[in-house]
XYZ file of N, CA, C and O in Angstrom:
788
model
N -65.000 23.003 -8.959
C -64.311 23.638 -7.849
C -64.263 25.147 -8.048
O -64.446 25.909 -7.110
N -64.063 25.556 -9.301
C -64.038 26.986 -9.590
C -65.406 27.600 -9.304
O -65.511 28.699 -8.771
N -66.474 26.886 -9.633
C -67.835 27.375 -9.384
C -68.119 27.447 -7.892
O -68.745 28.389 -7.424
N -67.664 26.445 -7.125
C -67.914 26.443 -5.688
C -67.169 27.561 -4.978
O -67.640 28.083 -3.976
N -66.017 27.955 -5.516
C -65.216 28.999 -4.883
C -65.300 30.323 -5.628
O -64.373 31.126 -5.575
N -66.400 30.579 -6.294
C -66.505 31.774 -7.132
C -66.440 33.072 -6.336
O -66.061 34.107 -6.861
N -66.805 33.051 -5.044
C -66.783 34.281 -4.249
C -65.565 34.375 -3.344
O -65.433 35.336 -2.603
N -64.686 33.406 -3.386
C -63.466 33.430 -2.564
C -62.366 34.208 -3.274
O -62.392 34.382 -4.500
N -61.361 34.664 -2.535
C -60.229 35.349 -3.191
C -59.415 34.359 -4.040
O -59.518 33.145 -3.908
N -58.569 34.928 -4.912
C -57.827 34.104 -5.876
C -56.868 33.136 -5.210
O -56.599 32.061 -5.740
N -56.347 33.478 -4.052
C -55.417 32.564 -3.381
C -56.138 31.267 -2.964
O -55.609 30.175 -3.135
N -57.351 31.412 -2.440
C -58.125 30.228 -2.067
C -58.608 29.472 -3.307
O -58.668 28.238 -3.301
N -58.955 30.208 -4.366
C -59.365 29.536 -5.607
C -58.231 28.692 -6.165
O -58.437 27.568 -6.617
N -57.021 29.249 -6.128
C -55.879 28.506 -6.649
C -55.632 27.235 -5.839
O -55.375 26.171 -6.401
N -55.713 27.333 -4.511
C -55.532 26.155 -3.662
C -56.595 25.095 -3.931
O -56.299 23.905 -4.022
N -57.856 25.520 -4.072
C -58.932 24.578 -4.359
C -58.790 23.930 -5.723
O -59.005 22.725 -5.879
N -58.397 24.744 -6.728
C -58.212 24.194 -8.070
C -57.025 23.238 -8.122
O -57.070 22.215 -8.814
N -55.972 23.561 -7.374
C -54.821 22.661 -7.329
C -55.196 21.329 -6.680
O -54.822 20.265 -7.164
N -55.953 21.394 -5.567
C -56.385 20.162 -4.893
C -57.307 19.343 -5.805
O -57.187 18.113 -5.885
N -58.225 20.009 -6.507
C -59.128 19.292 -7.409
C -58.366 18.672 -8.576
O -58.650 17.542 -8.987
N -57.372 19.411 -9.110
C -56.565 18.860 -10.202
C -55.748 17.657 -9.760
O -55.640 16.657 -10.470
N -55.175 17.756 -8.560
C -54.402 16.637 -8.020
C -55.286 15.418 -7.785
O -54.918 14.288 -8.125
N -56.472 15.650 -7.250
C -57.418 14.560 -7.022
C -57.875 13.953 -8.344
O -57.960 12.736 -8.479
N -58.128 14.795 -9.336
C -58.528 14.298 -10.652
C -57.416 13.558 -11.373
O -57.680 12.741 -12.255
N -56.181 13.839 -11.010
C -55.054 13.146 -11.640
C -54.770 11.809 -10.967
O -54.450 10.828 -11.619
N -54.910 11.748 -9.626
C -54.582 10.537 -8.889
C -55.741 9.550 -8.769
O -55.533 8.343 -8.800
N -56.961 10.056 -8.621
C -58.097 9.189 -8.341
C -58.420 8.196 -9.454
O -58.662 7.020 -9.164
N -58.432 8.575 -10.733
C -58.750 7.582 -11.772
C -57.777 6.406 -11.812
O -58.205 5.259 -12.008
N -56.482 6.665 -11.596
C -55.516 5.561 -11.578
C -55.782 4.607 -10.426
O -55.686 3.391 -10.589
N -56.128 5.145 -9.261
C -56.406 4.294 -8.112
C -57.669 3.465 -8.323
O -57.706 2.274 -8.003
N -58.700 4.090 -8.879
C -59.945 3.363 -9.146
C -59.701 2.271 -10.180
O -60.160 1.130 -10.023
N -58.958 2.600 -11.234
C -58.662 1.609 -12.265
C -57.820 0.461 -11.705
O -58.066 -0.704 -12.017
N -56.863 0.781 -10.842
C -56.031 -0.258 -10.228
C -56.877 -1.207 -9.389
O -56.701 -2.429 -9.433
N -57.827 -0.668 -8.628
C -58.703 -1.513 -7.812
C -59.609 -2.368 -8.680
O -59.849 -3.542 -8.370
N -60.134 -1.802 -9.764
C -61.001 -2.575 -10.650
C -60.238 -3.713 -11.317
O -60.754 -4.828 -11.446
N -59.006 -3.446 -11.750
C -58.178 -4.491 -12.369
C -57.865 -5.581 -11.356
O -57.927 -6.775 -11.672
N -57.561 -5.192 -10.133
C -57.246 -6.173 -9.090
C -58.458 -7.049 -8.792
O -58.332 -8.273 -8.650
N -59.638 -6.441 -8.721
C -60.851 -7.219 -8.468
C -61.165 -8.154 -9.631
O -61.549 -9.304 -9.440
N -60.964 -7.659 -10.865
C -61.211 -8.484 -12.049
C -60.271 -9.683 -12.082
O -60.686 -10.812 -12.353
N -59.006 -9.467 -11.770
C -58.043 -10.566 -11.753
C -58.339 -11.562 -10.640
O -58.159 -12.765 -10.812
N -58.806 -11.064 -9.503
C -59.160 -11.981 -8.424
C -60.356 -12.849 -8.815
O -60.395 -14.044 -8.522
N -61.330 -12.269 -9.506
C -62.476 -13.055 -9.971
C -62.047 -14.097 -10.998
O -62.532 -15.231 -10.974
N -61.139 -13.718 -11.896
C -60.625 -14.686 -12.859
C -59.875 -15.808 -12.150
O -60.012 -16.985 -12.502
N -59.084 -15.449 -11.155
C -58.304 -16.446 -10.414
C -59.218 -17.423 -9.689
O -58.954 -18.620 -9.655
N -60.306 -16.917 -9.112
C -61.241 -17.784 -8.405
C -62.014 -18.684 -9.366
O -62.382 -19.803 -9.005
N -62.266 -18.203 -10.573
C -63.065 -18.963 -11.535
C -62.264 -20.015 -12.270
O -62.836 -20.965 -12.815
N -60.965 -19.881 -12.298
C -60.146 -20.733 -13.157
C -60.211 -22.226 -12.830
O -60.378 -23.026 -13.753
N -60.101 -22.667 -11.566
C -60.118 -24.125 -11.327
C -61.394 -24.816 -11.795
O -61.335 -25.848 -12.467
N -62.551 -24.252 -11.464
C -63.812 -24.879 -11.859
C -63.991 -24.866 -13.373
O -64.456 -25.841 -13.964
N -63.606 -23.765 -13.996
C -63.772 -23.657 -15.440
C -62.835 -24.605 -16.176
O -63.240 -25.245 -17.160
N -61.601 -24.730 -15.712
C -60.651 -25.659 -16.343
C -61.119 -27.093 -16.163
O -61.020 -27.917 -17.081
N -61.658 -27.395 -14.985
C -62.185 -28.739 -14.744
C -63.347 -29.047 -15.680
O -63.416 -30.132 -16.276
N -64.249 -28.095 -15.844
C -65.376 -28.288 -16.762
C -64.900 -28.405 -18.203
O -65.428 -29.216 -18.980
N -63.890 -27.637 -18.566
C -63.340 -27.727 -19.919
C -62.744 -29.111 -20.172
O -62.925 -29.682 -21.260
N -62.063 -29.666 -19.170
C -61.531 -31.018 -19.319
C -62.622 -32.053 -19.475
O -62.503 -32.985 -20.284
N -63.715 -31.891 -18.740
C -64.829 -32.828 -18.853
C -65.481 -32.741 -20.219
O -65.785 -33.755 -20.859
N -65.701 -31.519 -20.680
C -66.344 -31.330 -21.988
C -65.444 -31.841 -23.109
O -65.920 -32.455 -24.077
N -64.133 -31.633 -22.989
C -63.214 -32.159 -24.001
C -63.199 -33.688 -23.991
O -62.988 -34.318 -25.030
N -63.428 -34.284 -22.824
C -63.467 -35.732 -22.736
C -64.658 -36.350 -23.444
O -64.646 -37.549 -23.749
N -65.689 -35.571 -23.712
C -66.860 -36.094 -24.427
C -66.644 -36.177 -25.923
O -67.484 -36.722 -26.625
N -65.558 -35.606 -26.405
C -65.245 -35.718 -27.821
C -65.423 -34.443 -28.628
O -65.247 -34.457 -29.842
N -65.756 -33.327 -27.979
C -65.896 -32.067 -28.702
C -64.523 -31.503 -29.045
O -63.532 -31.778 -28.364
N -64.476 -30.704 -30.086
C -63.240 -29.998 -30.428
C -63.018 -28.869 -29.429
O -63.915 -28.510 -28.663
N -61.809 -28.309 -29.422
C -61.460 -27.297 -28.428
C -62.338 -26.063 -28.534
O -62.817 -25.537 -27.523
N -62.570 -25.575 -29.757
C -63.399 -24.379 -29.920
C -64.825 -24.623 -29.455
O -65.427 -23.779 -28.775
N -65.373 -25.779 -29.811
C -66.735 -26.105 -29.386
C -66.794 -26.274 -27.869
O -67.756 -25.835 -27.229
N -65.771 -26.900 -27.296
C -65.745 -27.089 -25.849
C -65.643 -25.750 -25.123
O -66.323 -25.530 -24.116
N -64.814 -24.843 -25.633
C -64.690 -23.536 -24.996
C -65.977 -22.734 -25.119
O -66.365 -22.023 -24.191
N -66.662 -22.866 -26.263
C -67.947 -22.185 -26.422
C -68.964 -22.735 -25.433
O -69.704 -21.968 -24.792
N -68.995 -24.048 -25.301
C -69.938 -24.687 -24.375
C -69.645 -24.292 -22.926
O -70.555 -23.978 -22.154
N -68.364 -24.283 -22.563
C -67.986 -23.899 -21.198
C -68.324 -22.437 -20.934
O -68.821 -22.093 -19.856
N -68.089 -21.579 -21.913
C -68.408 -20.161 -21.711
C -69.915 -19.948 -21.582
O -70.353 -19.083 -20.826
N -70.712 -20.747 -22.287
C -72.170 -20.647 -22.134
C -72.614 -21.127 -20.757
O -73.485 -20.524 -20.135
N -72.011 -22.231 -20.287
C -72.400 -22.778 -18.987
C -71.944 -21.887 -17.833
O -72.633 -21.776 -16.826
N -70.783 -21.286 -17.959
C -70.223 -20.489 -16.874
C -70.610 -19.010 -16.934
O -70.142 -18.228 -16.097
N -71.427 -18.633 -17.885
C -71.759 -17.222 -18.078
C -72.412 -16.612 -16.838
O -72.161 -15.460 -16.505
N -73.252 -17.371 -16.150
C -73.968 -16.809 -15.002
C -73.200 -16.993 -13.695
O -73.462 -16.295 -12.728
N -72.248 -17.931 -13.666
C -71.485 -18.164 -12.438
C -70.214 -17.315 -12.438
O -69.939 -16.592 -11.495
N -69.435 -17.444 -13.520
C -68.175 -16.706 -13.659
C -68.195 -15.964 -14.992
O -67.573 -16.398 -15.959
N -68.886 -14.834 -15.081
C -69.008 -14.167 -16.386
C -67.693 -13.617 -16.928
O -67.516 -13.534 -18.141
N -66.754 -13.268 -16.057
C -65.497 -12.676 -16.530
C -64.688 -13.690 -17.341
O -64.271 -13.398 -18.470
N -64.477 -14.871 -16.775
C -63.697 -15.885 -17.486
C -64.467 -16.441 -18.682
O -63.869 -16.758 -19.710
N -65.781 -16.526 -18.563
C -66.585 -16.985 -19.699
C -66.455 -16.015 -20.871
O -66.330 -16.440 -22.031
N -66.441 -14.724 -20.591
C -66.272 -13.740 -21.663
C -64.889 -13.820 -22.289
O -64.733 -13.648 -23.504
N -63.865 -14.088 -21.468
C -62.513 -14.240 -22.016
C -62.430 -15.450 -22.942
O -61.853 -15.371 -24.024
N -63.013 -16.572 -22.530
C -63.025 -17.760 -23.379
C -63.793 -17.499 -24.673
O -63.363 -17.895 -25.753
N -64.926 -16.824 -24.547
C -65.740 -16.542 -25.729
C -64.994 -15.615 -26.693
O -65.073 -15.770 -27.910
N -64.236 -14.666 -26.145
C -63.443 -13.774 -26.992
C -62.387 -14.551 -27.757
O -62.161 -14.309 -28.954
N -61.734 -15.514 -27.087
C -60.730 -16.342 -27.767
C -61.373 -17.141 -28.891
O -60.838 -17.222 -30.001
N -62.536 -17.733 -28.627
C -63.224 -18.524 -29.658
C -63.609 -17.650 -30.842
O -63.445 -18.042 -32.017
N -64.098 -16.452 -30.574
C -64.492 -15.551 -31.665
C -63.278 -15.108 -32.489
O -63.357 -14.969 -33.708
N -62.144 -14.890 -31.831
C -60.934 -14.511 -32.556
C -60.466 -15.647 -33.454
O -60.025 -15.415 -34.582
N -60.550 -16.887 -32.955
C -60.144 -18.032 -33.774
C -61.104 -18.213 -34.942
O -60.685 -18.493 -36.072
N -62.390 -18.015 -34.706
C -63.368 -18.133 -35.795
C -63.180 -17.037 -36.837
O -63.504 -17.233 -38.010
N -62.672 -15.896 -36.407
C -62.445 -14.795 -37.339
C -61.189 -14.991 -38.174
O -60.894 -14.193 -39.058
N -60.426 -16.061 -37.902
C -59.268 -16.361 -38.726
C -57.933 -16.152 -38.059
O -56.886 -16.352 -38.676
N -57.929 -15.772 -36.797
C -56.664 -15.569 -36.099
C -56.125 -16.922 -35.613
O -56.892 -17.838 -35.330
N -54.816 -17.029 -35.531
C -54.223 -18.260 -35.020
C -54.581 -18.437 -33.553
O -54.674 -17.475 -32.801
N -54.774 -19.701 -33.164
C -55.169 -19.980 -31.788
C -54.089 -19.541 -30.804
O -54.387 -19.013 -29.734
N -52.835 -19.740 -31.156
C -51.742 -19.346 -30.259
C -51.752 -17.842 -30.020
O -51.584 -17.377 -28.884
N -51.990 -17.086 -31.077
C -52.015 -15.629 -30.927
C -53.226 -15.179 -30.110
O -53.141 -14.257 -29.302
N -54.370 -15.856 -30.304
C -55.568 -15.513 -29.526
C -55.344 -15.768 -28.041
O -55.737 -14.965 -27.184
N -54.677 -16.890 -27.732
C -54.389 -17.178 -26.322
C -53.357 -16.209 -25.757
O -53.439 -15.823 -24.589
N -52.378 -15.807 -26.558
C -51.399 -14.822 -26.093
C -52.065 -13.488 -25.781
O -51.713 -12.813 -24.812
N -53.043 -13.114 -26.591
C -53.773 -11.877 -26.309
C -54.604 -11.996 -25.039
O -54.747 -11.034 -24.286
N -55.173 -13.200 -24.785
C -55.910 -13.403 -23.536
C -54.965 -13.297 -22.336
O -55.320 -12.712 -21.317
N -53.760 -13.833 -22.472
C -52.773 -13.726 -21.387
C -52.421 -12.265 -21.154
O -52.327 -11.808 -20.006
N -52.248 -11.498 -22.222
C -51.912 -10.083 -22.073
C -53.072 -9.304 -21.446
O -52.862 -8.403 -20.640
N -54.315 -9.660 -21.806
C -55.476 -8.964 -21.234
C -55.637 -9.260 -19.751
O -55.934 -8.362 -18.971
N -55.457 -10.516 -19.373
C -55.705 -10.885 -17.981
C -54.513 -10.595 -17.084
O -54.682 -10.169 -15.955
N -53.309 -10.878 -17.570
C -52.113 -10.637 -16.766
C -51.918 -11.646 -15.649
O -51.229 -11.358 -14.680
N -52.514 -12.829 -15.771
C -52.392 -13.859 -14.734
C -51.423 -14.954 -15.174
O -51.448 -15.387 -16.328
N -50.628 -15.413 -14.229
C -49.661 -16.468 -14.527
C -50.360 -17.799 -14.779
O -49.913 -18.600 -15.607
N -51.470 -18.052 -14.084
C -52.203 -19.304 -14.279
C -52.834 -19.372 -15.663
O -52.879 -20.438 -16.282
N -53.315 -18.248 -16.168
C -53.876 -18.212 -17.527
C -52.764 -18.419 -18.553
O -52.955 -19.102 -19.569
N -51.586 -17.890 -18.257
C -50.441 -18.100 -19.143
C -50.069 -19.579 -19.211
O -49.808 -20.120 -20.291
N -50.065 -20.255 -18.063
C -49.762 -21.688 -18.032
C -50.824 -22.492 -18.771
O -50.513 -23.433 -19.498
N -52.096 -22.109 -18.586
C -53.188 -22.803 -19.268
C -53.079 -22.657 -20.775
O -53.204 -23.640 -21.527
N -52.814 -21.448 -21.242
C -52.709 -21.232 -22.687
C -51.502 -21.963 -23.260
O -51.579 -22.545 -24.344
N -50.388 -21.978 -22.525
C -49.208 -22.717 -23.004
C -49.497 -24.210 -23.078
O -49.089 -24.879 -24.041
N -50.248 -24.732 -22.103
C -50.592 -26.144 -22.124
C -51.492 -26.478 -23.311
O -51.298 -27.495 -23.997
N -52.465 -25.622 -23.582
C -53.379 -25.872 -24.706
C -52.630 -25.790 -26.031
O -52.817 -26.627 -26.930
N -51.760 -24.801 -26.178
C -51.008 -24.643 -27.428
C -50.065 -25.822 -27.639
O -49.966 -26.371 -28.745
N -49.368 -26.253 -26.584
C -48.455 -27.393 -26.722
C -49.210 -28.686 -27.005
O -48.761 -29.515 -27.796
N -50.360 -28.860 -26.384
C -51.157 -30.054 -26.630
C -51.645 -30.090 -28.070
O -51.678 -31.147 -28.703
N -52.017 -28.937 -28.594
C -52.457 -28.885 -29.992
C -51.282 -29.128 -30.936
O -51.424 -29.805 -31.960
N -50.120 -28.610 -30.598
C -48.950 -28.751 -31.460
C -48.451 -30.200 -31.504
O -48.106 -30.716 -32.560
N -48.425 -30.870 -30.335
C -47.872 -32.225 -30.283
C -48.927 -33.309 -30.376
O -48.593 -34.490 -30.418
N -50.205 -32.953 -30.347
C -51.277 -33.921 -30.507
C -51.528 -34.795 -29.297
O -52.030 -35.910 -29.432
N -51.217 -34.302 -28.099
C -51.446 -35.090 -26.884
C -52.867 -34.873 -26.375
O -53.576 -33.964 -26.805
N -53.294 -35.716 -25.442
C -54.636 -35.617 -24.864
C -54.704 -34.415 -23.931
O -53.928 -34.307 -22.975
N -55.637 -33.552 -24.202
C -55.743 -32.323 -23.423
C -56.634 -32.499 -22.206
O -56.421 -31.841 -21.186
N -57.622 -33.404 -22.275
C -58.582 -33.510 -21.165
C -57.906 -34.000 -19.888
O -58.178 -33.483 -18.797
N -57.003 -34.988 -19.985
C -56.310 -35.474 -18.791
C -55.392 -34.401 -18.210
O -55.299 -34.237 -16.987
N -54.708 -33.686 -19.090
C -53.816 -32.622 -18.621
C -54.612 -31.518 -17.921
O -54.159 -30.961 -16.909
N -55.806 -31.209 -18.434
C -56.620 -30.162 -17.808
C -57.133 -30.596 -16.442
O -57.249 -29.774 -15.536
N -57.446 -31.884 -16.277
C -57.895 -32.359 -14.964
C -56.774 -32.224 -13.937
O -57.000 -31.770 -12.803
N -55.564 -32.604 -14.325
C -54.425 -32.474 -13.411
C -54.160 -31.000 -13.103
O -53.890 -30.619 -11.955
N -54.262 -30.164 -14.127
C -54.015 -28.731 -13.942
C -55.082 -28.100 -13.043
O -54.773 -27.229 -12.224
N -56.333 -28.543 -13.183
C -57.404 -28.023 -12.318
C -57.142 -28.391 -10.860
O -57.373 -27.576 -9.958
N -56.660 -29.618 -10.608
C -56.311 -30.000 -9.234
C -55.176 -29.137 -8.692
O -55.202 -28.726 -7.520
N -54.196 -28.855 -9.545
C -53.087 -27.983 -9.111
C -53.578 -26.574 -8.811
O -53.138 -25.938 -7.843
N -54.517 -26.075 -9.622
C -55.072 -24.736 -9.373
C -55.842 -24.697 -8.059
O -55.778 -23.715 -7.321
N -56.583 -25.765 -7.764
C -57.318 -25.813 -6.495
C -56.345 -25.829 -5.311
O -56.596 -25.186 -4.286
N -55.265 -26.570 -5.455
C -54.266 -26.601 -4.384
C -53.660 -25.222 -4.178
O -53.477 -24.777 -3.030
N -53.372 -24.524 -5.266
C -52.814 -23.166 -5.155
C -53.809 -22.213 -4.515
O -53.432 -21.353 -3.713
N -55.092 -22.356 -4.874
C -56.115 -21.495 -4.283
C -56.218 -21.742 -2.782
O -56.350 -20.809 -1.997
N -56.114 -23.018 -2.370
C -56.155 -23.351 -0.951
C -54.948 -22.759 -0.226
O -55.081 -22.219 0.882
N -53.772 -22.839 -0.848
C -52.566 -22.277 -0.226
C -52.660 -20.754 -0.109
O -52.203 -20.172 0.889
N -53.248 -20.102 -1.132
C -53.433 -18.650 -1.048
C -54.380 -18.279 0.085
O -54.164 -17.292 0.797
N -55.438 -19.069 0.260
C -56.375 -18.801 1.358
C -55.701 -18.991 2.718
O -55.913 -18.197 3.643
N -54.887 -20.032 2.845
C -54.176 -20.261 4.107
C -53.178 -19.143 4.383
O -53.008 -18.727 5.533
N -52.531 -18.646 3.344
C -51.591 -17.532 3.534
C -52.330 -16.265 3.955
O -51.836 -15.504 4.803
N -53.518 -16.038 3.383
C -54.305 -14.865 3.777
C -54.756 -14.967 5.226
O -54.766 -13.971 5.959
N -55.112 -16.170 5.672
C -55.496 -16.362 7.072
C -54.299 -16.125 7.986
O -54.426 -15.535 9.061
N -53.124 -16.576 7.569
C -51.923 -16.369 8.384
C -51.573 -14.889 8.493
O -51.089 -14.432 9.541
N -51.817 -14.133 7.426
C -51.521 -12.694 7.468
C -52.549 -11.916 8.276
O -52.284 -10.791 8.693
N -53.734 -12.487 8.474
C -54.794 -11.755 9.174
C -54.401 -11.436 10.607
O -54.738 -10.366 11.124
N -53.685 -12.348 11.272
C -53.256 -12.076 12.643
C -52.328 -10.885 12.740
O -52.444 -10.068 13.662
N -51.423 -10.765 11.793
C -50.500 -9.627 11.793
C -51.244 -8.336 11.482
O -50.977 -7.291 12.075
N -52.204 -8.404 10.566
C -52.969 -7.198 10.225
C -53.860 -6.741 11.383
O -54.171 -5.562 11.491
N -54.276 -7.674 12.228
C -55.136 -7.310 13.356
C -54.353 -6.752 14.541
O -54.944 -6.185 15.461
N -53.043 -6.894 14.519
C -52.229 -6.452 15.644
C -52.318 -4.943 15.866
O -52.497 -4.491 17.000
N -52.243 -4.162 14.810
C -52.281 -2.699 14.939
C -53.614 -2.202 15.503
O -53.620 -1.417 16.450
N -54.780 -2.634 14.975
C -56.036 -2.162 15.579
C -56.212 -2.619 17.028
O -56.768 -1.880 17.840
N -55.718 -3.811 17.353
C -55.855 -4.285 18.741
C -55.052 -3.398 19.680
O -55.551 -2.958 20.723
N -53.805 -3.112 19.303
C -52.954 -2.289 20.169
C -53.477 -0.866 20.253
O -53.457 -0.240 21.315
N -53.990 -0.343 19.169
C -54.406 1.058 19.138
C -55.774 1.292 19.770
O -55.975 2.303 20.449
N -56.719 0.369 19.581
C -58.090 0.637 20.008
C -58.554 -0.240 21.177
O -59.207 0.247 22.098
N -58.242 -1.515 21.166
C -58.819 -2.412 22.160
C -58.034 -2.386 23.475
O -58.623 -2.321 24.556
N -56.706 -2.425 23.404
C -55.910 -2.452 24.637
C -56.090 -1.188 25.489
O -56.217 -1.308 26.715
N -56.106 0.027 24.934
C -56.349 1.196 25.807
C -57.707 1.142 26.499
O -57.807 1.454 27.700
N -58.729 0.711 25.790
C -60.048 0.596 26.429
C -60.039 -0.469 27.515
O -60.634 -0.294 28.586
N -59.333 -1.560 27.288
C -59.227 -2.622 28.282
C -58.487 -2.134 29.527
O -58.895 -2.434 30.664
N -57.420 -1.364 29.313
C -56.697 -0.811 30.451
C -57.573 0.145 31.256
O -57.543 0.140 32.490
N -58.348 0.969 30.559
C -59.227 1.912 31.264
C -60.259 1.146 32.079
O -60.519 1.470 33.243
N -60.831 0.106 31.506
C -61.873 -0.649 32.203
C -61.320 -1.383 33.415
O -61.950 -1.448 34.469
N -60.115 -1.918 33.296
C -59.575 -2.703 34.412
C -58.849 -1.862 35.460
O -58.903 -2.164 36.649
N -58.176 -0.797 35.061
C -57.353 -0.048 36.014
C -58.074 1.104 36.698
O -57.770 1.418 37.851
N -59.011 1.743 36.039
C -59.646 2.939 36.614
C -60.439 2.613 37.877
O -60.333 3.349 38.870
N -61.249 1.545 37.954
C -61.952 1.280 39.223
C -60.995 1.047 40.400
O -61.220 1.542 41.514
N -59.927 0.313 40.155
C -58.945 0.105 41.230
C -58.261 1.394 41.629
O -58.033 1.651 42.817
N -57.932 2.220 40.668
C -57.284 3.492 40.937
C -58.207 4.415 41.723
O -57.778 5.095 42.661
N -59.494 4.428 41.372
C -60.450 5.260 42.105
C -60.613 4.789 43.549
O -60.721 5.596 44.473
N -60.634 3.480 43.767
C -60.769 2.980 45.151
C -59.512 3.294 45.963
O -59.609 3.605 47.165
N -58.333 3.239 45.373
C -57.099 3.609 46.083
C -57.128 5.086 46.430
O -56.781 5.485 47.556
N -57.528 5.932 45.494
C -57.580 7.380 45.768
C -58.633 7.692 46.827
O -58.476 8.622 47.628
N -59.715 6.928 46.864
C -60.757 7.126 47.852
C -60.266 6.753 49.265
O -60.638 7.364 50.253
N -59.407 5.724 49.331
C -58.894 5.285 50.626
C -57.809 6.198 51.172
O -57.552 6.198 52.380
N -57.174 6.941 50.319
C -56.137 7.882 50.787
C -56.785 9.049 51.530
O -57.934 9.414 51.282
N -56.020 9.653 52.436
C -56.549 10.804 53.166
C -56.749 11.952 52.192
O -55.864 12.305 51.433
N -57.917 12.567 52.235
C -58.235 13.646 51.316
C -58.471 13.109 49.922
O -58.222 13.789 48.940
N -58.985 11.867 49.814
C -59.211 11.252 48.502
C -60.401 11.833 47.795
O -61.074 12.738 48.264
N -60.664 11.271 46.648
C -61.748 11.771 45.797
C -63.053 11.127 46.221
O -63.126 9.907 46.383
N -64.073 11.899 46.398
C -65.418 11.377 46.658
C -65.625 10.928 48.094
O -64.706 10.838 48.885
N -66.878 10.604 48.386
C -67.241 10.161 49.733
C -66.996 8.661 49.869
O -67.070 7.939 48.914
N -66.791 8.242 51.138
C -66.586 6.822 51.381
C -67.886 6.076 51.453
O -68.887 6.548 51.882
């Protein structure tokens, strides 16, 4: 900005530098916020299918780490974000970290409530020795139901979001199209009206 305004007076340079500094301070946070939101939405969309596949793979008799590795390999091209998170958890456990702590770190990285519930279910199942594959199938069905409810809520909000553009852009054009021809014909019929008959 200083280079672009090199021939302007100092008052204009100061205004330009202030605007550039403000933009440089606000823009990275907004971009990062959007990227985090998109990443979380991708994780949220990937979770039901991945949990369902994890339950199926666990039902074949593999251990949890092997099942998570297999699921992350299979889902790498479809849902790479969640596959990378699973692979990170497996690598942390292989490096000697406790599984509970690895899952807690995944919850902190993702910031999703569904991932928190999944990790709590896996940790409790490991602690009490219950069957994890059946619990994951039920949890995957619950996640699909939640995803369907979120989609229905988004559709319900779409009508309200469309109200402002309709009132601002479509209704004035509609009024002009319907009222102006009638108004012109009335003015034409009046004595001393506009245009020839």
